[in-house]
Coordinates of C-alpha atoms and ligand atoms in Angstrom, one line a residue:
X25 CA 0.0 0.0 0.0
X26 CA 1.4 3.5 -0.6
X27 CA 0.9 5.7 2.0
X28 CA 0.0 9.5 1.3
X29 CA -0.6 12.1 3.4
X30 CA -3.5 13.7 3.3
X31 CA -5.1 17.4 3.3
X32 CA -8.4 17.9 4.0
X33 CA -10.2 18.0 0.8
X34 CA -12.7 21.2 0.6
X35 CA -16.3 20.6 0.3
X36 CA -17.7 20.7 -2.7
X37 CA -21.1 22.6 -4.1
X38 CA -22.0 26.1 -5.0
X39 CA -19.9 27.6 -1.9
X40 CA -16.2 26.4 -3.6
X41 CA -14.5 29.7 -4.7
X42 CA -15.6 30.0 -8.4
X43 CA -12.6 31.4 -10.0
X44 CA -9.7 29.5 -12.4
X45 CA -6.7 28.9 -10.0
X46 CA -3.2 27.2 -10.9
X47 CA -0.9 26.8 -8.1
X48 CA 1.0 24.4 -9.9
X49 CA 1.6 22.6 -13.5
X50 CA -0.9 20.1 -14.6
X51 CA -0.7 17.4 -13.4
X52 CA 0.6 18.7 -9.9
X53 CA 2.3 16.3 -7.8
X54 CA -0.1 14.5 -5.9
X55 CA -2.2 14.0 -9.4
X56 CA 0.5 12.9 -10.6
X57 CA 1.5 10.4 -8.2
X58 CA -2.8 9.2 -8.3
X59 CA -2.1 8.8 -12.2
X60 CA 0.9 6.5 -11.1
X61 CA -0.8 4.3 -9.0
X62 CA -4.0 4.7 -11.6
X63 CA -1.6 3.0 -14.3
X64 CA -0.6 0.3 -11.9
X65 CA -3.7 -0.9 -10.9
X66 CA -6.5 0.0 -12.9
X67 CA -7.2 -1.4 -16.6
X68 CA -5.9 0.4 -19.7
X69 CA -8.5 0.6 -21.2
X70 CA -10.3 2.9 -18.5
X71 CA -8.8 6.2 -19.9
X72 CA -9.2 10.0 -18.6
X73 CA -9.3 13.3 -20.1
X74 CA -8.1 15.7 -17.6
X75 CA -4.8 14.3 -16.0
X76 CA -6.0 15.4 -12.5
X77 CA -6.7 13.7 -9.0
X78 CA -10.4 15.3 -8.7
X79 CA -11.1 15.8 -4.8
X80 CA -14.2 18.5 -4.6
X81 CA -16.6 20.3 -7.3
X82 CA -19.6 22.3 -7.4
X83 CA -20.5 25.5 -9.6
X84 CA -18.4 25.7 -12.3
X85 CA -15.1 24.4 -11.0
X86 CA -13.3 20.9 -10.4
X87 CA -10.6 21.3 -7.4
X88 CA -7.8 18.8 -7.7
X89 CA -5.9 17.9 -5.0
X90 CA -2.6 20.1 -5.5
X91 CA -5.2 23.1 -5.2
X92 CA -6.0 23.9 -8.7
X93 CA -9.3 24.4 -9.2
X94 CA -10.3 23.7 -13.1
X95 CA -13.1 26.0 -15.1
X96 CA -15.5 22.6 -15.7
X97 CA -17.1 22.8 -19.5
X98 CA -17.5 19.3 -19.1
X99 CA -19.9 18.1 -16.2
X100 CA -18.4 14.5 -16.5
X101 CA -20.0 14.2 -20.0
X102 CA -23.3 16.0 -19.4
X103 CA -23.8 14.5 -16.0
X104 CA -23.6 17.4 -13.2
X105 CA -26.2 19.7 -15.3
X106 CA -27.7 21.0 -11.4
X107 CA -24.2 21.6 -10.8
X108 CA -21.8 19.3 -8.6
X109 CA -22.9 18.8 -5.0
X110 CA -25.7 20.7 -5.2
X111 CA -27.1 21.3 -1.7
X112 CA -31.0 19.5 -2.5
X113 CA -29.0 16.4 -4.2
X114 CA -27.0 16.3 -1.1
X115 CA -29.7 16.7 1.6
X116 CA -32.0 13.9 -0.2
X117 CA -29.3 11.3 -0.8
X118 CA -27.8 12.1 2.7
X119 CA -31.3 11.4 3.9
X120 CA -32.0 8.5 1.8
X121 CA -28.6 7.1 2.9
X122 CA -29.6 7.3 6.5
X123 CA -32.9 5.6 6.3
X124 CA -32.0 2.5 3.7
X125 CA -29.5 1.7 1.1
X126 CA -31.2 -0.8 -1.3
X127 CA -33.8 -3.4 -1.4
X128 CA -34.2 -4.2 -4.8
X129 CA -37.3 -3.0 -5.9
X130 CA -38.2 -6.0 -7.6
X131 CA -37.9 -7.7 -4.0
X132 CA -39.3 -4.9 -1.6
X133 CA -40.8 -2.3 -3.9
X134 CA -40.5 2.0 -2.3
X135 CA -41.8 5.1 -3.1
X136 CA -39.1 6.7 -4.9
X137 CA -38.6 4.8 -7.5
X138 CA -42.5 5.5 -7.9
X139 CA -42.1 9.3 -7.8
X140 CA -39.1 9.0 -10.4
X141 CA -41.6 7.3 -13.0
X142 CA -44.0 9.6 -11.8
X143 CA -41.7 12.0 -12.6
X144 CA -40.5 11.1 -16.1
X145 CA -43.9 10.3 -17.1
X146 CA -44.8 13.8 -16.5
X147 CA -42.2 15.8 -17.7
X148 CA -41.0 13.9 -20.9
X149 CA -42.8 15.3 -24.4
X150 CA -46.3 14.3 -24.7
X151 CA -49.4 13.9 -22.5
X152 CA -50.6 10.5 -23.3
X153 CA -50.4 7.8 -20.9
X154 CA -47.3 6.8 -20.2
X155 CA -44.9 4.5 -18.4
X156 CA -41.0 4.1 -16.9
X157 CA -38.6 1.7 -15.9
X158 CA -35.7 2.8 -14.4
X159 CA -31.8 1.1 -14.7
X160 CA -28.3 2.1 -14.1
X161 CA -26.3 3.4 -17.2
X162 CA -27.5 5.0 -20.1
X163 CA -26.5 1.6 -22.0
X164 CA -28.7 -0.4 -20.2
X165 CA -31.8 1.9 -20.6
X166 CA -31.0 1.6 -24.6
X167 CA -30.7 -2.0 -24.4
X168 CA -34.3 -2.0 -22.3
X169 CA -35.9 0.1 -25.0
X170 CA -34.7 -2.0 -27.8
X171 CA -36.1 -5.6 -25.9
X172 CA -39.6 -3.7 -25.0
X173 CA -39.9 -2.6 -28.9
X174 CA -39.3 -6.0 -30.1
X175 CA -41.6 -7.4 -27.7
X176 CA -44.3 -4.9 -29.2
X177 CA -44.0 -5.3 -32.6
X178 CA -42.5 -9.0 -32.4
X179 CA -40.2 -7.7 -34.8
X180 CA -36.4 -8.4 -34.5
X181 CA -34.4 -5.3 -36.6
X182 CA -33.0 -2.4 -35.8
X183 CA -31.8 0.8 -37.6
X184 CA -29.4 3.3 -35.7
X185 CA -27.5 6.2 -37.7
X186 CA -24.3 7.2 -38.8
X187 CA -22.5 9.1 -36.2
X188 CA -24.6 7.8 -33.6
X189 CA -24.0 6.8 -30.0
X190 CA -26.0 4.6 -27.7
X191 CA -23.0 2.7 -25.1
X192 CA -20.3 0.2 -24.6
X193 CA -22.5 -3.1 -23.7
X194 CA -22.6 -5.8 -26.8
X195 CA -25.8 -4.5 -28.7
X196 CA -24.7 -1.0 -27.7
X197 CA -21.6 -1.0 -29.3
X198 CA -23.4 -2.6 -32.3
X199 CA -25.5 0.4 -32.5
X200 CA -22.7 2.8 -32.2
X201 CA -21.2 4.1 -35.4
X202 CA -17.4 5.1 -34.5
X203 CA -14.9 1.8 -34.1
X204 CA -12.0 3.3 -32.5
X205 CA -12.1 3.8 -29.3
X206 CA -15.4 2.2 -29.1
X207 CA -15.9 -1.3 -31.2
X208 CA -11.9 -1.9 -32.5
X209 CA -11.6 -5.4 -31.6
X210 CA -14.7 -5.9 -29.1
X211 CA -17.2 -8.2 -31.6
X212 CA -18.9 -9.7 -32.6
X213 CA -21.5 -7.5 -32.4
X214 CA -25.6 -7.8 -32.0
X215 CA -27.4 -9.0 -35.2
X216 CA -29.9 -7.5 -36.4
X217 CA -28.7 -3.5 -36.5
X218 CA -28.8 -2.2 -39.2
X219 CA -27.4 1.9 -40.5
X220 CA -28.8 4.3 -42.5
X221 CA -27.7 7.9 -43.4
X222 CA -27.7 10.4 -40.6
X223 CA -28.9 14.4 -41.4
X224 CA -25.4 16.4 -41.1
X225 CA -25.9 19.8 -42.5
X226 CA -22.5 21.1 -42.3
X227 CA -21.4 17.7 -44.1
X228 CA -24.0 16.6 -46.1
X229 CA -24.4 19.2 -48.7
X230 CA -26.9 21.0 -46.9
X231 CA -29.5 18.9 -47.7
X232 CA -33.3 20.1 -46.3
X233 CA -34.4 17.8 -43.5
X234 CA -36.6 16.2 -45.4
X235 CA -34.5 14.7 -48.2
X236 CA -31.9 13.7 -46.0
X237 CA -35.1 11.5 -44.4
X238 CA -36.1 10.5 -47.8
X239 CA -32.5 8.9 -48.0
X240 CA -32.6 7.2 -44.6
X241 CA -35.7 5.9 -45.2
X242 CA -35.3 4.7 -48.8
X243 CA -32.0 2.5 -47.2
X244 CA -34.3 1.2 -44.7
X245 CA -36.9 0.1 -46.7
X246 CA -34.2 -1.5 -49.4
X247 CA -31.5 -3.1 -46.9
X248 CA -34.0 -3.9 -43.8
X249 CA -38.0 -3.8 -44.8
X250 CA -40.4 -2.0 -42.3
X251 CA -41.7 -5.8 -42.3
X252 CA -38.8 -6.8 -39.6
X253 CA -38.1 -3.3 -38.2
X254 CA -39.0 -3.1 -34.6
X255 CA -37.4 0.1 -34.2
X256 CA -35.7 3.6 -35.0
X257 CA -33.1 5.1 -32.7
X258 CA -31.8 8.3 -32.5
X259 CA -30.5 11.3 -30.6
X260 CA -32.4 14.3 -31.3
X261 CA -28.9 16.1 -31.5
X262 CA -26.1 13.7 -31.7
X263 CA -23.5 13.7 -28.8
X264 CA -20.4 11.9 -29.2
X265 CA -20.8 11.9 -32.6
X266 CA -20.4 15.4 -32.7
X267 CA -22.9 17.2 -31.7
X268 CA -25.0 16.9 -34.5
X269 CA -28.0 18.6 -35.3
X270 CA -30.2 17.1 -37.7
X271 CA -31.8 19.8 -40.4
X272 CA -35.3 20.8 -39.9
X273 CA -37.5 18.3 -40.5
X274 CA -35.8 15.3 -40.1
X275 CA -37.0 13.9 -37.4
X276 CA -40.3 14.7 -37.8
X277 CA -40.5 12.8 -41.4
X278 CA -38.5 9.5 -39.7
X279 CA -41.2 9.6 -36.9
X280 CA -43.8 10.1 -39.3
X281 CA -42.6 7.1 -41.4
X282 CA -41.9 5.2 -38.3
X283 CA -45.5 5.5 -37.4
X284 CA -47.2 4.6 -40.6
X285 CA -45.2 1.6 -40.6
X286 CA -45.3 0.2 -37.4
X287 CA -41.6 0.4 -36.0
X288 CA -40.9 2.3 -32.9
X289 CA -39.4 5.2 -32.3
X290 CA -36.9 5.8 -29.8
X291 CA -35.4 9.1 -28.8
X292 CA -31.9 8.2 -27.1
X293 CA -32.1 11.6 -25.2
X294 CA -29.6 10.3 -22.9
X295 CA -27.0 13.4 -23.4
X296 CA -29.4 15.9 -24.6
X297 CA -32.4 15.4 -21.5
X298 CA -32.7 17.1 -18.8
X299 CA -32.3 20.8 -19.6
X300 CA -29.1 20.3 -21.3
X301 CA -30.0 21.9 -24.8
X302 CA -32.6 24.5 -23.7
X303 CA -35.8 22.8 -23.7
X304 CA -36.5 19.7 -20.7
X305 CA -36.0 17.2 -23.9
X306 CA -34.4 18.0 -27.2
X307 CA -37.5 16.5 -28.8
X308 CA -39.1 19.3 -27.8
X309 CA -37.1 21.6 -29.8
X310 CA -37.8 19.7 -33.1
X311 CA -41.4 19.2 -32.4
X312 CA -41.7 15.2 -31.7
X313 CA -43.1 13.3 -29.6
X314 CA -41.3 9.8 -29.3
X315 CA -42.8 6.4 -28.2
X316 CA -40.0 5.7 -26.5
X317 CA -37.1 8.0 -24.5
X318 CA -34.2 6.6 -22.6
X319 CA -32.6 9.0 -19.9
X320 CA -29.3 8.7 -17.4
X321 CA -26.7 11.3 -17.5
X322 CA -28.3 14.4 -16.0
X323 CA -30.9 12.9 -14.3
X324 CA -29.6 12.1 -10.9
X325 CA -26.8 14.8 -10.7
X326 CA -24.3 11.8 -11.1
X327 CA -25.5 9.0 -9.5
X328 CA -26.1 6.3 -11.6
X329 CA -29.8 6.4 -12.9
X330 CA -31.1 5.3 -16.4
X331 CA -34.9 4.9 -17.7
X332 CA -37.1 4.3 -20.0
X333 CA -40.0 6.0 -20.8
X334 CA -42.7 5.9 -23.1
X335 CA -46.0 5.3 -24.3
X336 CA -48.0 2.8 -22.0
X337 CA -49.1 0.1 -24.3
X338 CA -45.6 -0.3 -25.7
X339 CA -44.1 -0.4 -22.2
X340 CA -46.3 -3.2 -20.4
X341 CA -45.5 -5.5 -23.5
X342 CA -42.9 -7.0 -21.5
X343 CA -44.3 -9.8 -19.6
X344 CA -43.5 -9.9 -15.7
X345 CA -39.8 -10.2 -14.7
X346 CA -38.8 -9.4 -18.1
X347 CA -37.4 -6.4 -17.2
X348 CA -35.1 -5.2 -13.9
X349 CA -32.1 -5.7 -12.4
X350 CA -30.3 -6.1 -8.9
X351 CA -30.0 -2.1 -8.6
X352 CA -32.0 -0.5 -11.3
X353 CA -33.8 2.3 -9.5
X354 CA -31.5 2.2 -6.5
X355 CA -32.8 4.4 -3.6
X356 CA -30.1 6.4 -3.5
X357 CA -29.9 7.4 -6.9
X358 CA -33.9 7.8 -7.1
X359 CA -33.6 10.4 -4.3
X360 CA -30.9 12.1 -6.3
X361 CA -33.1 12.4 -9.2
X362 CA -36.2 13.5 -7.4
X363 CA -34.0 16.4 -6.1
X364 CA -32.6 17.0 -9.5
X365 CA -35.6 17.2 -11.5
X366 CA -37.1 19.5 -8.7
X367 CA -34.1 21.4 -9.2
X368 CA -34.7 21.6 -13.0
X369 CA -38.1 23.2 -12.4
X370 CA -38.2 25.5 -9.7
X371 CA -34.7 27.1 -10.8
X372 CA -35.6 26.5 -14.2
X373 CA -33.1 25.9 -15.6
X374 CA -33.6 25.0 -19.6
X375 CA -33.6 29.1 -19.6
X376 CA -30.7 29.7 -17.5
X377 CA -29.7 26.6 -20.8
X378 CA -30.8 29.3 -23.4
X379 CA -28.8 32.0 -21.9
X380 CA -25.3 29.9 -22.1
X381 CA -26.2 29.3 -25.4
X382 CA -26.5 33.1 -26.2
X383 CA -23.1 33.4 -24.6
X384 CA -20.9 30.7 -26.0
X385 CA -22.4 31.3 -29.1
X386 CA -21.4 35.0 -29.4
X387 CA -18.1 34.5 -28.0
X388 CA -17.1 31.3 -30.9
X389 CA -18.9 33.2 -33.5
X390 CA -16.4 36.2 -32.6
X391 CA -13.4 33.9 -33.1
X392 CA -14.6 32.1 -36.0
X393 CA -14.9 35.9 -37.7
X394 CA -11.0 35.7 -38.1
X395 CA -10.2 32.4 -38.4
X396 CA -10.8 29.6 -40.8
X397 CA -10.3 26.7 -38.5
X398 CA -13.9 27.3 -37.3
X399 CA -15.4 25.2 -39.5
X400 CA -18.8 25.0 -38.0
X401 CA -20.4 26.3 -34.6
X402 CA -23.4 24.2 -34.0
X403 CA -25.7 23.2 -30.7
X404 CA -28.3 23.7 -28.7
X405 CA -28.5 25.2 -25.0
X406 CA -25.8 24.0 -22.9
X407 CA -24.9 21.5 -25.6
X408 CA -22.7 23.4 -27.9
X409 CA -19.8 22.5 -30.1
X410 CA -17.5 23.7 -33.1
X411 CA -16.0 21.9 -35.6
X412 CA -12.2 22.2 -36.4
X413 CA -11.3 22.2 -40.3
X414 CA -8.5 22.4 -42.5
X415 CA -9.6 25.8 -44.1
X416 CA -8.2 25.1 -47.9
X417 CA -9.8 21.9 -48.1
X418 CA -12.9 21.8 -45.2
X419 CA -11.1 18.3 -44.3
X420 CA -11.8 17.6 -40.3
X421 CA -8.6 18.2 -38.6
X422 CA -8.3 15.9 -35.6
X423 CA -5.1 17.3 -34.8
X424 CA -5.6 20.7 -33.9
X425 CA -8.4 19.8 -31.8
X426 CA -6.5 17.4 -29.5
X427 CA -3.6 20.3 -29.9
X428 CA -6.5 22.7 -28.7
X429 CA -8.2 20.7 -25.8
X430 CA -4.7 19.9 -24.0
X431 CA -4.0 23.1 -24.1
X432 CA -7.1 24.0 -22.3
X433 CA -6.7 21.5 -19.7
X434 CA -3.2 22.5 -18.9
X435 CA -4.6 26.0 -18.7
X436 CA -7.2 24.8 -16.1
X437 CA -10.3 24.7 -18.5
X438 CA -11.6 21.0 -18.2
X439 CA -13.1 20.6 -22.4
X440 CA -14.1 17.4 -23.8
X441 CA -13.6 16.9 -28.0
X442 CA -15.9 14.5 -30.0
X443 CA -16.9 13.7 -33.5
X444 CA -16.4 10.6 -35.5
X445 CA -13.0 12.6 -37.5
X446 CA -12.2 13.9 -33.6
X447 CA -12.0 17.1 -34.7
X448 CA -14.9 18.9 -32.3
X449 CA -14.7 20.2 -28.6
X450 CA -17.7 20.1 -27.0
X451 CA -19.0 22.7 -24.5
X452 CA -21.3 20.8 -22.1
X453 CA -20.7 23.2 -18.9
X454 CA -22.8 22.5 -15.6
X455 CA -25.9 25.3 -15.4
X456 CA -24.7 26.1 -12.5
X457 CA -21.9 27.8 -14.1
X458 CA -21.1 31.8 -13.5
X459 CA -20.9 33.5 -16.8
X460 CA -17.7 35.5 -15.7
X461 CA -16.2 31.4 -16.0
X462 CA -17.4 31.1 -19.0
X463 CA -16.0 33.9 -20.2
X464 CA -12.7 33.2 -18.8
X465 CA -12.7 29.9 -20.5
X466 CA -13.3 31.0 -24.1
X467 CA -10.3 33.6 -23.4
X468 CA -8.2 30.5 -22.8
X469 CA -9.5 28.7 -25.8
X470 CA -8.8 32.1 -27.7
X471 CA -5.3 31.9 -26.3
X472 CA -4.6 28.0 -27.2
X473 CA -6.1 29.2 -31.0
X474 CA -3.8 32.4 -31.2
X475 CA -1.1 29.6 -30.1
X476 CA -1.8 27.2 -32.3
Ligands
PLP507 C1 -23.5 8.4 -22.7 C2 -24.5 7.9 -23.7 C3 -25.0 6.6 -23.7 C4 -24.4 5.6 -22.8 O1 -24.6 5.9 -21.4 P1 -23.8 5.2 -20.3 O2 -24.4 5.6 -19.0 O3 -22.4 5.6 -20.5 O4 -23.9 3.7 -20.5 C5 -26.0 6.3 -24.6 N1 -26.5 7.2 -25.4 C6 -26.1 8.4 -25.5 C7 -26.7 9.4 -26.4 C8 -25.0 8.9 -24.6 O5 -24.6 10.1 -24.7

């Protein structure tokens, strides 16, 4: 065992000093040594972004534990929307903590996992009737809604899109696009998934939303048949894959297709829920209602928590038992969420969403006005991202965007890249984010582009 001496790690939440602070390089000695011991004992394959020992958050900051305390953009991937620690998370899951861990819900059924599914019945797009199971990554929520719409339609297929994201699990990583990191060497993958062409207006010509459906749909109907398709997934606005947003119209012609032809529709909202993009759900912002949404990231402020949610009839077609887990709907994480999503409404924050928007958005079209590189400035709310280009050509450049984002983090600006060419950083800050930080993070990413 290596012994290290400790200092008292500060407490996290809204009260940590919201300001950008180095007091030493990045890593700093005691990350440093974490990252040591991290290489010796955990697996490679478990990577990190920000080479830091992370000991408190909360606001808009991540402290490590030399002292530094990071600007976060990041909200470990879209997770810590209510911001890190925040005080009602903490008094609920301090309470719930107190009174009982875990019973399995499928053994000794409580009331919060009631109120969640409450919860997201009520607040996800739509008002007819509607039901939720809950689970613990986002992965497993997506692998939930794909057994429930087979069971529906007792139809086996499935179409995902290019670009798109939906986990790590075996028929997640089937429905994922991107190899490297994510597939390389991993299958054989779930039969039965099928791809078709993904609305990118900054790469696809420009084509109107609804041509760019007419595609999709006429390689569904040639390599799949709506005869065996039990279901459509997509993000509303693509995450890892880049922040995509899909042109007007889109969606709404998949969903209409989808309907006429009986194959179900599932909104992965698992990045863009919960605030994140301006609206509660990015459906919202393109008009749809989906039979099915799955949820985790923002929903409990970080602890794990996953559903899915979705028209009633399509839900109960899963016979009982057919659907659970040991700790899907832990206590714990359902008091998390109920705090969260109060959280969400009463300091309603979608709008406090919109307003980061207006900022970031201003501030990267500024840049972009004198430089090339800027290939693209897209998002929506919280969610935004620009894409890095090799000006002569309009080729992604991968390079200057790692370049970029290590720069960043060594200047104490946590950012996060994506994008199947790697070649977008993502803003996905917490809400709970000051806008002097913000600020003070797009003059660092100003000073790594003047650098670069
Ligand atoms: C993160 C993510 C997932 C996977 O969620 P995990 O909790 O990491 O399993 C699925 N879909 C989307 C859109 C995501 O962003």
């Amino acid at each position: 065992m290596t012994a290290i001496d400790t200092v008292a790690a500060p407490v996290g939440g809204p009260t940590l000093p919201q300001e950008r602070r180095l007091v030493t390089e990045i890593p700093g000695p005691r990350s440093q040594e974490l990252l040591a011991r991290k290489a010796a004992a955990v697996a490679a394959g478990v990577g990190h972004t920000a080479p830091i020992e992370a000991v408190a958050a909360g606001g808009g900051v991540v402290v490590d534990a030399d002292g530094n305390s990071l600007i976060d953009l990041g909200s470990g991937i879209a997770v810590t929307t209510v911001g890190n620690a925040h005080p009602r998370v903490v008094e609920a899951v301090t309470a719930q903590v107190a009174q009982f861990t875990h019973t399995c819900f499928m053994v000794s059924p409580y009331e919060s996992y009631v109120a969640v599914a409450e919860a997201l019945n009520r607040v996800t797009p739509g008002d007819h009737e509607k039901k939720s199971a809950l689970f613990n990554s986002g992965a497993e929520a997506v692998e939930n809604a794909i057994k429930i719409a087979r069971k529906f339609t007792k139809k086996q297929a499935v179409v995902a899109f290019d670009h798109g994201y939906h986990g790590r699990t075996n028929l997640t990583m089937a429905l994922t696009a991107k190899s490297m990191p994510y597939k390389s060497g991993f299958g054989p993958f779930a039969s039965e998934v099928y791809r078709a062409p993904m609305s990118y207006p900054f790469r696809d010509g420009g084509l109107s939303g609804a041509d760019a459906a007419r595609k999709a749909i006429s390689v569904i109907e040639k390599q799949v048949g709506a005869e065996n398709l039990a279901a459509v997934i997509i993000e509303p606005i693509q995450g890892e894959g880049g922040f995509i947003v899909p042109a007007d119209g889109f969606l709404e012609h998949l969903l209409r297709w989808c309907r006429s032809n009986d194959v179900v529709f599932i909104a992965d909202e698992i990045q863009t829920g919960f605030g994140r993009t301006g609206a509660m759900f990015a459906s919202e912002l393109f008009g749809i209602v989906p039979d099915l949404i799955t949820t985790a990231k923002g929903i409990a402020a970080g602890l794990p928590l996953a559903a899915v949610t979705g028209r009633a009839d399509i839900m109960d077609a899963a016979h009982a038992g057919g659907l659970g887990g040991t700790y899907g709907g832990n206590p714990i994480a359902c008091a998390a969420a109920l705090a969260a999503i109060e959280v969400f409404e009463s300091e309603d924050l979608p709008s406090r969403a919109r307003e980061i928007e207006t900022l970031l958005t201003g501030r990267l079209r500024d840049l972009q006005a004198s430089d090339p590189r800027i290939g693209d400035i897209r998002g929506r709310g919280a969610m935004i991202a620009v894409e890095f280009v090799v000006p002569s050509t309009g080729d992604p450049d991968g390079t200057l965007t790692s370049a970029i984002a290590k720069a960043c983090i060594a200047q104490g600006v946590i950012v996060l890249t994506c994008g199947t060419y790697g070649n977008v950083i993502r803003f996905l800050p917490p809400l709970s984010i000051s806008d002097d930080l913000l600020h003070e993070g797009l003059d660092v990413i100003a000073a790594a582009l003047a650098a670069h």
